Amino acid sequence: MTTHLSRRTLLGLAGAGAGAYLLSACSGDEKSSDPNAPQTINWWHIQNTEPMLPVWAALATEYKTAHSNVTVDIQPLENEAFKAKLTTATQAGDPPDLFQSWGGGVLKQQVDAGLVKDITDDVKPWIGSLLPAAMEPYTIDGKIYGVPFDIGMVGFWYNKDLFTRAGITAAPTTWAGVLEAVGKLKAAGITPIALAGKDKWPAHFYWSYLAMRIGGVGALQKAVDDKNFDSPDLVAAGERFKELIDLQPFQKGFLGAAYGTPDGQAGTMGNGGAAMELMGQWAPAVQASSSTSKKGLGDKLGFFPFPTVEGGKGATTEVFGGGNGFAIGKDAPAATVDFLKFLLSADNQRKSAQTGAVLPTVKDAASAIPDANGKLVAQTLAGYTGFQLYLDQAYAPALGSQINDSVAELVAGSKPPAQIVKDITQVAKTV
């Protein structure tokens, strides 16, 4: 992700290099409020691999066919490349017309800088078709600045065959159970967990979830409100994570591994090289696209929610996650909102859901989720009692980045749990 993500992270689908698909020869048109005037929509997204890359391209072509005056210029970008390119564009005051967003603190900064459109009135006729929880990260001070096409949660994805080989008969329901499973997997000669140490954001999922399970979902919000992450519960989150780190559960070379590369976290899982990964709802699709077979684990893949921590205040119904969405740049042409409405129609959300890479936000599209794991994620979300957006998206960028950096230092063994919360607090006091 990190937004996955993957997101973000997120974060969504990460992998192959960026490309550009120009769906009309026309470009550089003057922006106009006339919906019938020639218009070019510059669209940046991170679904740059199978299966969503061709889906977005086909939908853009379909829209162009029905609106001959509209050009859709698509730039699919890898997650980290997208964030770097968007930062450059927004610092120059020139955001793309339609671009990937995970909402939260990053979107709020863009709103405060006057870089995105308030689309509250524009989407009012159809926004009620979306799940209310999905809209939370895109609603700021009661106004809507983006629309999500995907919503889900982070959880453990596991290889059923490797669990069976290690003698694990049921998915863990407690943190102690996770540690016990890691021990059994190692004893069987199986790498327990795949982790993209290089990308940092996947590791922050562990610390964030442990903070929620130990302190309850409100612990992180209190830390932000108080500008103080140096609390017993958040120190304990690091200590519990270190229990796992000390077992050396990750694949060889994990500190230099990226998320979506063939030899990275998703590829390791998709090729059967590790038994588990903690990742968002996009995990099966990226595992498949990153695997040698391009098919991933298929029905060998299982899912279980992040377990409880003994003595903790949090419940498994308190979920950590988010989704992918789009915001509209301040100078976007008039057709952009209509194009976004088209992408979020029930029929087009079903097309996205059928790929297995998207858990739809439109209520009527949920029936198109094709696999049991996706349905389990959706069911878990439906019963949620608390929701926390990825921390590197929920918070101001400087704070989110510090959390990722600090957790990475914990994973690498360069700083202890008590120190990382002090470092995070130091940044929290400045934002």
Tab-separated table of C-alpha atoms in Angstrom, residues 51-335:
chain	number	residue	atom	x	y	z
A	51	PRO	CA	-7.786	-7.818	-14.348
A	52	MET	CA	-8.981	-4.205	-13.947
A	53	LEU	CA	-6.717	-2.525	-16.513
A	54	PRO	CA	-8.740	-3.775	-19.509
A	55	VAL	CA	-12.052	-3.222	-17.713
A	56	TRP	CA	-11.348	0.484	-17.212
A	57	ALA	CA	-10.087	0.812	-20.801
A	58	ALA	CA	-13.224	-0.856	-22.192
A	59	LEU	CA	-15.543	1.337	-20.124
A	60	ALA	CA	-13.741	4.463	-21.277
A	61	THR	CA	-14.132	3.350	-24.903
A	62	GLU	CA	-17.818	2.645	-24.310
A	63	TYR	CA	-18.341	6.112	-22.860
A	64	LYS	CA	-16.438	7.725	-25.722
A	65	THR	CA	-18.635	5.891	-28.260
A	66	ALA	CA	-21.766	7.316	-26.636
A	67	HIS	CA	-20.264	10.828	-26.252
A	68	SER	CA	-18.407	11.689	-29.437
A	69	ASN	CA	-17.303	15.073	-28.082
A	70	VAL	CA	-15.431	13.501	-25.134
A	71	THR	CA	-11.874	12.182	-25.099
A	72	VAL	CA	-10.644	10.040	-22.196
A	73	ASP	CA	-6.864	10.115	-21.838
A	74	ILE	CA	-5.933	7.313	-19.422
A	75	GLN	CA	-2.690	7.021	-17.470
A	76	PRO	CA	-2.510	3.727	-15.524
A	77	LEU	CA	0.269	4.035	-12.946
A	78	GLU	CA	1.862	1.740	-10.379
A	79	ASN	CA	0.837	2.769	-6.864
A	80	GLU	CA	4.059	4.418	-5.704
A	81	ALA	CA	4.676	6.008	-9.131
A	82	PHE	CA	1.147	7.403	-9.044
A	83	LYS	CA	1.622	9.001	-5.635
A	84	ALA	CA	4.896	10.611	-6.717
A	85	LYS	CA	3.429	11.924	-9.965
A	86	LEU	CA	0.274	13.208	-8.249
A	87	THR	CA	2.365	15.008	-5.622
A	88	THR	CA	4.257	16.813	-8.376
A	89	ALA	CA	1.032	17.738	-10.159
A	90	THR	CA	-0.754	18.983	-7.045
A	91	GLN	CA	2.255	20.991	-5.881
A	92	ALA	CA	2.116	22.715	-9.273
A	93	GLY	CA	-1.598	23.372	-8.741
A	94	ASP	CA	-2.496	21.244	-11.757
A	95	PRO	CA	-4.237	18.020	-10.666
A	96	PRO	CA	-5.593	15.591	-13.269
A	97	ASP	CA	-9.302	15.752	-14.029
A	98	LEU	CA	-10.161	12.365	-12.548
A	99	PHE	CA	-7.703	10.636	-10.261
A	100	GLN	CA	-7.297	7.783	-7.795
A	101	SER	CA	-8.084	8.647	-4.184
A	102	TRP	CA	-8.414	6.835	-0.888
A	103	GLY	CA	-10.060	9.779	0.849
A	104	GLY	CA	-9.086	10.682	4.404
A	105	GLY	CA	-6.317	13.093	5.340
A	106	VAL	CA	-4.727	13.231	1.895
A	107	LEU	CA	-8.012	14.225	0.279
A	108	LYS	CA	-8.612	16.797	3.020
A	109	GLN	CA	-5.286	18.437	2.237
A	110	GLN	CA	-6.278	18.588	-1.427
A	111	VAL	CA	-9.623	20.108	-0.439
A	112	ASP	CA	-7.958	22.693	1.792
A	113	ALA	CA	-5.624	23.612	-1.068
A	114	GLY	CA	-8.551	24.126	-3.438
A	115	LEU	CA	-7.389	21.354	-5.782
A	116	VAL	CA	-10.549	19.239	-5.973
A	117	LYS	CA	-14.190	19.919	-6.733
A	118	ASP	CA	-17.032	19.821	-4.254
A	119	ILE	CA	-19.363	17.420	-6.067
A	120	THR	CA	-22.051	17.178	-3.379
A	121	ASP	CA	-24.852	18.604	-5.509
A	122	ASP	CA	-23.696	16.857	-8.690
A	123	VAL	CA	-23.876	13.357	-7.198
A	124	LYS	CA	-26.934	13.878	-4.989
A	125	PRO	CA	-29.367	12.162	-7.429
A	126	TRP	CA	-27.446	8.852	-7.395
A	127	ILE	CA	-25.079	8.737	-4.417
A	128	GLY	CA	-27.738	6.988	-2.309
A	129	SER	CA	-27.106	3.799	-4.282
A	130	LEU	CA	-23.709	3.435	-2.554
A	131	LEU	CA	-22.942	1.847	0.811
A	132	PRO	CA	-22.851	4.615	3.445
A	133	ALA	CA	-19.656	3.252	5.053
A	134	ALA	CA	-17.851	3.526	1.720
A	135	MET	CA	-18.579	7.248	1.527
A	136	GLU	CA	-17.098	8.157	4.919
A	137	PRO	CA	-13.488	8.758	3.756
A	138	TYR	CA	-14.701	10.963	0.892
A	139	THR	CA	-17.021	13.162	2.955
A	140	ILE	CA	-15.306	16.133	4.579
A	141	ASP	CA	-17.227	18.632	6.728
A	142	GLY	CA	-20.468	17.247	5.334
A	143	LYS	CA	-19.486	17.714	1.679
A	144	ILE	CA	-18.566	15.079	-0.898
A	145	TYR	CA	-15.221	15.392	-2.694
A	146	GLY	CA	-14.842	11.904	-4.160
A	147	VAL	CA	-16.674	8.674	-4.908
A	148	PRO	CA	-15.421	5.143	-4.054
A	149	PHE	CA	-15.732	2.275	-6.515
A	150	ASP	CA	-14.354	-0.351	-4.127
A	151	ILE	CA	-14.620	-0.994	-0.410
A	152	GLY	CA	-13.093	-3.671	1.739
A	153	MET	CA	-10.886	-4.553	4.634
A	154	VAL	CA	-7.466	-5.901	5.480
A	155	GLY	CA	-7.268	-9.459	6.761
A	156	PHE	CA	-5.154	-12.590	6.574
A	157	TRP	CA	-5.103	-14.455	3.260
A	158	TYR	CA	-3.741	-17.978	3.685
A	159	ASN	CA	-2.759	-21.029	1.666
A	160	LYS	CA	-5.044	-23.859	2.784
A	161	ASP	CA	-2.711	-26.576	1.532
A	162	LEU	CA	0.264	-25.186	3.451
A	163	PHE	CA	-1.821	-24.876	6.615
A	164	THR	CA	-2.875	-28.510	6.258
A	165	ARG	CA	0.712	-29.646	5.673
A	166	ALA	CA	1.717	-27.890	8.917
A	167	GLY	CA	-1.108	-29.535	10.860
A	168	ILE	CA	-3.127	-26.343	11.316
A	169	THR	CA	-6.767	-27.414	11.288
A	170	ALA	CA	-8.498	-24.055	11.809
A	171	ALA	CA	-7.753	-20.398	11.148
A	172	PRO	CA	-6.415	-18.581	14.240
A	173	THR	CA	-8.896	-16.514	16.221
A	174	THR	CA	-6.379	-14.967	18.662
A	175	TRP	CA	-2.960	-13.336	18.310
A	176	ALA	CA	-1.492	-16.183	20.345
A	177	GLY	CA	-3.010	-18.511	17.777
A	178	VAL	CA	-1.226	-16.645	14.963
A	179	LEU	CA	2.103	-17.034	16.767
A	180	GLU	CA	1.389	-20.720	17.334
A	181	ALA	CA	0.565	-21.179	13.639
A	182	VAL	CA	3.839	-19.491	12.682
A	183	GLY	CA	5.702	-21.982	14.877
A	184	LYS	CA	3.970	-24.958	13.264
A	185	LEU	CA	4.652	-23.647	9.754
A	186	LYS	CA	8.337	-23.116	10.480
A	187	ALA	CA	8.599	-26.584	11.988
A	188	ALA	CA	7.170	-27.961	8.731
A	189	GLY	CA	9.769	-26.088	6.679
A	190	ILE	CA	7.221	-23.578	5.342
A	191	THR	CA	7.749	-19.816	5.185
A	192	PRO	CA	4.893	-18.506	7.355
A	193	ILE	CA	4.372	-14.944	6.070
A	194	ALA	CA	5.118	-12.925	2.952
A	195	LEU	CA	5.916	-9.243	3.571
A	196	ALA	CA	6.956	-6.350	1.334
A	197	GLY	CA	9.458	-4.666	3.637
A	198	LYS	CA	10.661	-2.269	0.965
A	199	ASP	CA	7.223	-0.696	0.459
A	200	LYS	CA	6.659	-0.125	4.206
A	201	TRP	CA	2.875	0.326	4.043
A	202	PRO	CA	2.092	-3.426	4.253
A	203	ALA	CA	3.858	-3.644	7.626
A	204	HIS	CA	1.859	-0.762	9.067
A	205	PHE	CA	-1.242	-2.954	8.730
A	206	TYR	CA	0.054	-5.188	11.568
A	207	TRP	CA	0.786	-2.375	14.015
A	208	SER	CA	-2.490	-0.586	13.202
A	209	TYR	CA	-4.627	-3.678	13.697
A	210	LEU	CA	-2.843	-4.585	16.924
A	211	ALA	CA	-3.453	-1.052	18.203
A	212	MET	CA	-7.154	-1.501	17.432
A	213	ARG	CA	-7.378	-4.937	19.022
A	214	ILE	CA	-5.529	-3.842	22.169
A	215	GLY	CA	-6.984	-0.361	22.629
A	216	GLY	CA	-10.210	-0.588	20.661
A	217	VAL	CA	-10.965	1.320	17.459
A	218	GLY	CA	-11.082	4.589	19.412
A	219	ALA	CA	-7.451	4.337	20.548
A	220	LEU	CA	-6.049	5.598	17.259
A	221	GLN	CA	-8.562	8.445	17.006
A	222	LYS	CA	-7.686	9.501	20.550
A	223	ALA	CA	-3.996	9.491	19.639
A	224	VAL	CA	-4.665	11.856	16.737
A	225	ASP	CA	-6.943	14.112	18.762
A	226	ASP	CA	-4.425	14.301	21.633
A	227	LYS	CA	-1.427	14.472	19.270
A	228	ASN	CA	0.059	11.719	21.411
A	229	PHE	CA	0.778	8.173	20.259
A	230	ASP	CA	2.949	7.443	23.296
A	231	SER	CA	0.297	5.519	25.215
A	232	PRO	CA	0.448	2.103	26.894
A	233	ASP	CA	-1.903	0.543	24.338
A	234	LEU	CA	0.098	1.744	21.328
A	235	VAL	CA	3.391	0.725	22.900
A	236	ALA	CA	1.832	-2.673	23.530
A	237	ALA	CA	0.836	-2.874	19.845
A	238	GLY	CA	4.500	-2.616	18.928
A	239	GLU	CA	5.447	-5.180	21.565
A	240	ARG	CA	2.912	-7.696	20.251
A	241	PHE	CA	4.126	-7.102	16.683
A	242	LYS	CA	7.704	-7.633	17.855
A	243	GLU	CA	6.650	-11.023	19.220
A	244	LEU	CA	5.907	-11.977	15.638
A	245	ILE	CA	8.994	-10.287	14.174
A	246	ASP	CA	11.241	-12.138	16.627
A	247	LEU	CA	9.965	-15.454	15.263
A	248	GLN	CA	11.534	-14.516	11.887
A	249	PRO	CA	8.400	-15.507	9.975
A	250	PHE	CA	9.002	-13.615	6.726
A	251	GLN	CA	10.423	-14.796	3.409
A	252	LYS	CA	14.133	-14.498	2.644
A	253	GLY	CA	15.034	-10.976	1.515
A	254	PHE	CA	11.729	-9.493	2.694
A	255	LEU	CA	13.304	-6.155	3.708
A	256	GLY	CA	14.114	-5.490	0.048
A	257	ALA	CA	10.881	-6.933	-1.348
A	258	ALA	CA	8.221	-4.775	-3.013
A	259	TYR	CA	4.538	-5.619	-2.929
A	260	GLY	CA	3.483	-6.259	-6.514
A	261	THR	CA	6.661	-7.367	-8.281
A	262	PRO	CA	7.004	-11.024	-9.399
A	263	ASP	CA	9.446	-11.735	-6.536
A	264	GLY	CA	7.624	-9.555	-4.016
A	265	GLN	CA	4.968	-10.144	-1.388
A	266	ALA	CA	2.036	-10.888	-3.692
A	267	GLY	CA	4.126	-13.058	-6.020
A	268	THR	CA	5.494	-15.059	-3.103
A	269	MET	CA	1.942	-15.815	-1.995
A	270	GLY	CA	0.627	-16.453	-5.501
A	271	ASN	CA	3.448	-18.913	-6.205
A	272	GLY	CA	2.901	-20.829	-2.969
A	273	GLY	CA	6.111	-19.558	-1.381
A	274	ALA	CA	4.525	-18.457	1.895
A	275	ALA	CA	1.496	-19.490	3.924
A	276	MET	CA	-0.015	-16.088	4.787
A	277	GLU	CA	-0.098	-12.390	4.024
A	278	LEU	CA	-1.952	-9.560	5.743
A	279	MET	CA	-3.507	-7.580	2.930
A	280	GLY	CA	-6.631	-5.878	1.611
A	281	GLN	CA	-9.459	-7.157	-0.543
A	282	TRP	CA	-7.394	-6.829	-3.722
A	283	ALA	CA	-4.939	-9.542	-2.576
A	284	PRO	CA	-6.256	-12.474	-4.682
A	285	ALA	CA	-6.105	-10.453	-7.913
A	286	VAL	CA	-2.572	-9.168	-7.301
A	287	GLN	CA	-1.397	-12.603	-6.172
A	288	ALA	CA	-2.658	-13.972	-9.477
A	289	SER	CA	-1.210	-11.237	-11.691
A	290	SER	CA	2.156	-11.451	-9.880
A	291	SER	CA	2.367	-15.251	-9.965
A	292	THR	CA	4.211	-17.305	-12.553
A	293	SER	CA	0.996	-19.030	-13.639
A	294	LYS	CA	-0.985	-15.752	-13.654
A	295	LYS	CA	-3.662	-17.732	-11.813
A	296	GLY	CA	-2.537	-17.522	-8.188
A	297	LEU	CA	-3.813	-20.045	-5.643
A	298	GLY	CA	-7.404	-20.359	-6.810
A	299	ASP	CA	-9.553	-22.347	-4.396
A	300	LYS	CA	-6.504	-23.067	-2.223
A	301	LEU	CA	-6.754	-19.471	-0.921
A	302	GLY	CA	-8.617	-18.756	2.300
A	303	PHE	CA	-9.345	-15.646	4.371
A	304	PHE	CA	-9.749	-14.901	8.076
A	305	PRO	CA	-10.216	-11.587	9.926
A	306	PHE	CA	-7.433	-10.173	12.065
A	307	PRO	CA	-7.843	-11.993	15.397
A	308	THR	CA	-8.393	-10.652	18.874
A	309	VAL	CA	-5.586	-9.982	21.357
A	310	GLU	CA	-5.970	-11.558	24.778
A	311	GLY	CA	-7.092	-8.911	27.259
A	312	GLY	CA	-7.622	-6.336	24.521
A	313	LYS	CA	-10.581	-3.982	24.195
A	314	GLY	CA	-11.079	-4.448	20.437
A	315	ALA	CA	-13.358	-6.917	18.629
A	316	THR	CA	-13.009	-8.656	15.270
A	317	THR	CA	-16.004	-6.610	14.069
A	318	GLU	CA	-13.802	-3.503	14.236
A	319	VAL	CA	-12.207	-3.446	10.821
A	320	PHE	CA	-9.222	-1.737	9.279
A	321	GLY	CA	-9.326	-1.021	5.594
A	322	GLY	CA	-10.735	1.238	2.974
A	323	GLY	CA	-11.256	1.265	-0.719
A	324	ASN	CA	-10.336	2.832	-3.982
A	325	GLY	CA	-12.155	5.830	-5.371
A	326	PHE	CA	-11.831	8.887	-7.535
A	327	ALA	CA	-11.664	12.612	-6.905
A	328	ILE	CA	-12.239	15.309	-9.520
A	329	GLY	CA	-9.663	18.019	-10.157
A	330	LYS	CA	-10.569	21.674	-9.820
A	331	ASP	CA	-10.441	22.396	-13.553
A	332	ALA	CA	-12.017	19.166	-14.789
A	333	PRO	CA	-14.347	19.488	-17.790
A	334	ALA	CA	-18.101	19.262	-17.373
A	335	ALA	CA	-18.306	15.646	-18.602
